[in-house]
GROMACS .gro file of C-alpha atoms in nm:
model
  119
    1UNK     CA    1   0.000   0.000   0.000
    2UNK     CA    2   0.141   0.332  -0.098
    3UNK     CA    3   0.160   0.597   0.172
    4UNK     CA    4   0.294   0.932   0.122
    5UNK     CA    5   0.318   1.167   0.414
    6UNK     CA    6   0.339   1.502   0.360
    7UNK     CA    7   0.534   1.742   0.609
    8UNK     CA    8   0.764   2.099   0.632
    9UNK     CA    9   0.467   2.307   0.574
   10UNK     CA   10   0.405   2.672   0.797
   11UNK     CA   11   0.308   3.030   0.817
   12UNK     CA   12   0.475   3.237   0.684
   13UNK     CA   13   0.542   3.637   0.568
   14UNK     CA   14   0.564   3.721   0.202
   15UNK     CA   15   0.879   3.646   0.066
   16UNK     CA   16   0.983   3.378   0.311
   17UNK     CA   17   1.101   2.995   0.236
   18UNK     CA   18   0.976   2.691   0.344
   19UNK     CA   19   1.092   2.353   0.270
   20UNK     CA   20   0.814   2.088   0.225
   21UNK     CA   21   0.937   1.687   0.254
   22UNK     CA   22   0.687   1.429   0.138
   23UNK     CA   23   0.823   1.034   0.280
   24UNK     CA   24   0.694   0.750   0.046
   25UNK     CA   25   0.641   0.401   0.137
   26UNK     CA   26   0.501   0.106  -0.032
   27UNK     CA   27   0.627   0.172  -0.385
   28UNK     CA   28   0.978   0.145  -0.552
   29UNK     CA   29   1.018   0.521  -0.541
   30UNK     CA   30   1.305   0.530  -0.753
   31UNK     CA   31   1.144   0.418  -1.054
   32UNK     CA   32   0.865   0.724  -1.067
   33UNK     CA   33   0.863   1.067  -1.177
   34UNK     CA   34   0.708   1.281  -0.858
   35UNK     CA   35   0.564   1.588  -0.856
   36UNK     CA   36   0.413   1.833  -0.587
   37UNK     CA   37   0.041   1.905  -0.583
   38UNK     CA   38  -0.128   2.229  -0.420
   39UNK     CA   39  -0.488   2.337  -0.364
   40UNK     CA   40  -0.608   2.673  -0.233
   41UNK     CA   41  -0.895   2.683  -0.051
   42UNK     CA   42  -1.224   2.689  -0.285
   43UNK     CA   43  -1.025   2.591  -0.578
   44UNK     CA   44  -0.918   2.243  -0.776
   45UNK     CA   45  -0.648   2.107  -0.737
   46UNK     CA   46  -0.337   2.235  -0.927
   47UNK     CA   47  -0.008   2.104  -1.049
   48UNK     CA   48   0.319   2.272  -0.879
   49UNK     CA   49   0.636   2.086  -1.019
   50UNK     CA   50   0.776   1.813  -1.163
   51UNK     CA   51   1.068   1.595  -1.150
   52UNK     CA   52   1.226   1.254  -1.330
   53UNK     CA   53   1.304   0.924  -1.165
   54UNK     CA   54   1.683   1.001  -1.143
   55UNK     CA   55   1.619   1.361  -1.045
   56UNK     CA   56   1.800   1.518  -1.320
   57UNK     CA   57   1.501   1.684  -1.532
   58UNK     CA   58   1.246   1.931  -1.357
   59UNK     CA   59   0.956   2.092  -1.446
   60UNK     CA   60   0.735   2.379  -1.297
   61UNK     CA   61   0.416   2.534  -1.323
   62UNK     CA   62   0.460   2.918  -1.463
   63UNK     CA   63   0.366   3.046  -1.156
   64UNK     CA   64   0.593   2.881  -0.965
   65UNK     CA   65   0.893   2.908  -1.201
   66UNK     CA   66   1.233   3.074  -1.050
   67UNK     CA   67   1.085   3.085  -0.715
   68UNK     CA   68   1.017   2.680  -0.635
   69UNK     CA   69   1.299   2.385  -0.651
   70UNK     CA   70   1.210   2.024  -0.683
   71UNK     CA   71   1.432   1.764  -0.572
   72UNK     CA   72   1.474   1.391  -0.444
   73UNK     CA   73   1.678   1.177  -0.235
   74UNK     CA   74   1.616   0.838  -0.396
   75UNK     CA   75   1.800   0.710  -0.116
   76UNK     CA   76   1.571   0.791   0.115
   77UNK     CA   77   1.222   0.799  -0.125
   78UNK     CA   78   1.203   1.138   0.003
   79UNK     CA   79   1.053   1.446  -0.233
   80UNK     CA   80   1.142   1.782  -0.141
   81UNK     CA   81   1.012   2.103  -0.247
   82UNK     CA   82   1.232   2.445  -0.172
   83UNK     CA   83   0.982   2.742  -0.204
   84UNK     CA   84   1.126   3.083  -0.215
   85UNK     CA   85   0.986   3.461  -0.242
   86UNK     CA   86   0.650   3.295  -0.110
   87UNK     CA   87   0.340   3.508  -0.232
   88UNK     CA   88   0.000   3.486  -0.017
   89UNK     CA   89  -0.129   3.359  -0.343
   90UNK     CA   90   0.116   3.062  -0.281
   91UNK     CA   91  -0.133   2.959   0.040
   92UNK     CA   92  -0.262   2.608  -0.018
   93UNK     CA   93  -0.267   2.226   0.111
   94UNK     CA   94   0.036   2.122  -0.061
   95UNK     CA   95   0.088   1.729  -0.196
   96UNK     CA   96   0.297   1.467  -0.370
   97UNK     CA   97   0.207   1.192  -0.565
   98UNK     CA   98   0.376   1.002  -0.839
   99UNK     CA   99   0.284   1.117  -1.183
  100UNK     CA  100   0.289   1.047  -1.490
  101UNK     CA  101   0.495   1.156  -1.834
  102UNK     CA  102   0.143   1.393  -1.874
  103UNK     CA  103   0.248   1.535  -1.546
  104UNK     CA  104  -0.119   1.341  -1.400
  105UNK     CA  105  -0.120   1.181  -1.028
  106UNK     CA  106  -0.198   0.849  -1.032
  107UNK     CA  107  -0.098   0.771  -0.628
  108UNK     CA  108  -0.368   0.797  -0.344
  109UNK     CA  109  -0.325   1.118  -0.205
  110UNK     CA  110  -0.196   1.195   0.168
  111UNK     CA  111  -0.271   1.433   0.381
  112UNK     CA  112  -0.108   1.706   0.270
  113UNK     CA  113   0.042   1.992   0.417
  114UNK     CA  114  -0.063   2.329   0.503
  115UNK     CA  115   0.147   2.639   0.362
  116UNK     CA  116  -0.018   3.008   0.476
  117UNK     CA  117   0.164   3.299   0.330
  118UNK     CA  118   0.065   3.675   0.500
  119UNK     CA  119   0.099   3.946   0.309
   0.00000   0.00000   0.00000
């Protein structure tokens, strides 16, 4: 059974950082692309970012570009997500899940974590 837990999240002041970690379990982690997942109250369910198996090819959402990292310790089947310049428009449950090449989740979804961003 697949369980991702979702952590790292906080309040925060416009343009601060936070680091969000998301743990996997029951799935060879190293052999999916994972991305990070975000939805603001009263809206669906967006895409964030994007990154390969090995952890060598990225991709972000516009709005996030320049300002988000992805990353991933195989290692550890750990996902990381480095958010910088934080807007209050960044606010959201944030979530992983392993994707596929069309960038769609296809995991059960955790619990997410909560990022709040004051202007």
């Amino acid at each position: 059974q697949v369980q991702l837990v979702e952590s790292g999240g906080g309040s925060v002041q416009a343009g601060g950082s936070l680091r969000l970690s998301c743990a996997a379990s029951g799935l060879t982690f190293s052999n999916y692309g994972m991305g990070w997942f975000r939805q603001a109250p009263g809206k669906e369910r967006e895409f964030v970012a994007r990154v390969n198996w090995r952890g060598t090819g990225s991709y972000y959402a516009d709005s996030v570009k320049g300002r988000f990292t992805i990353s991933r310790d195989n290692a550890k089947s750990t996902l990381y997500l480095q958010m910088n310049s934080l807007k209050p428009e960044d606010t959201a449950v944030y979530y992983c899940n392993p994707v596929r090449p069309d960038l769609s989740p296809f995991g059960s979804w955790g619990q997410g974590t909560q990022v709040t961003v004051s202007s």
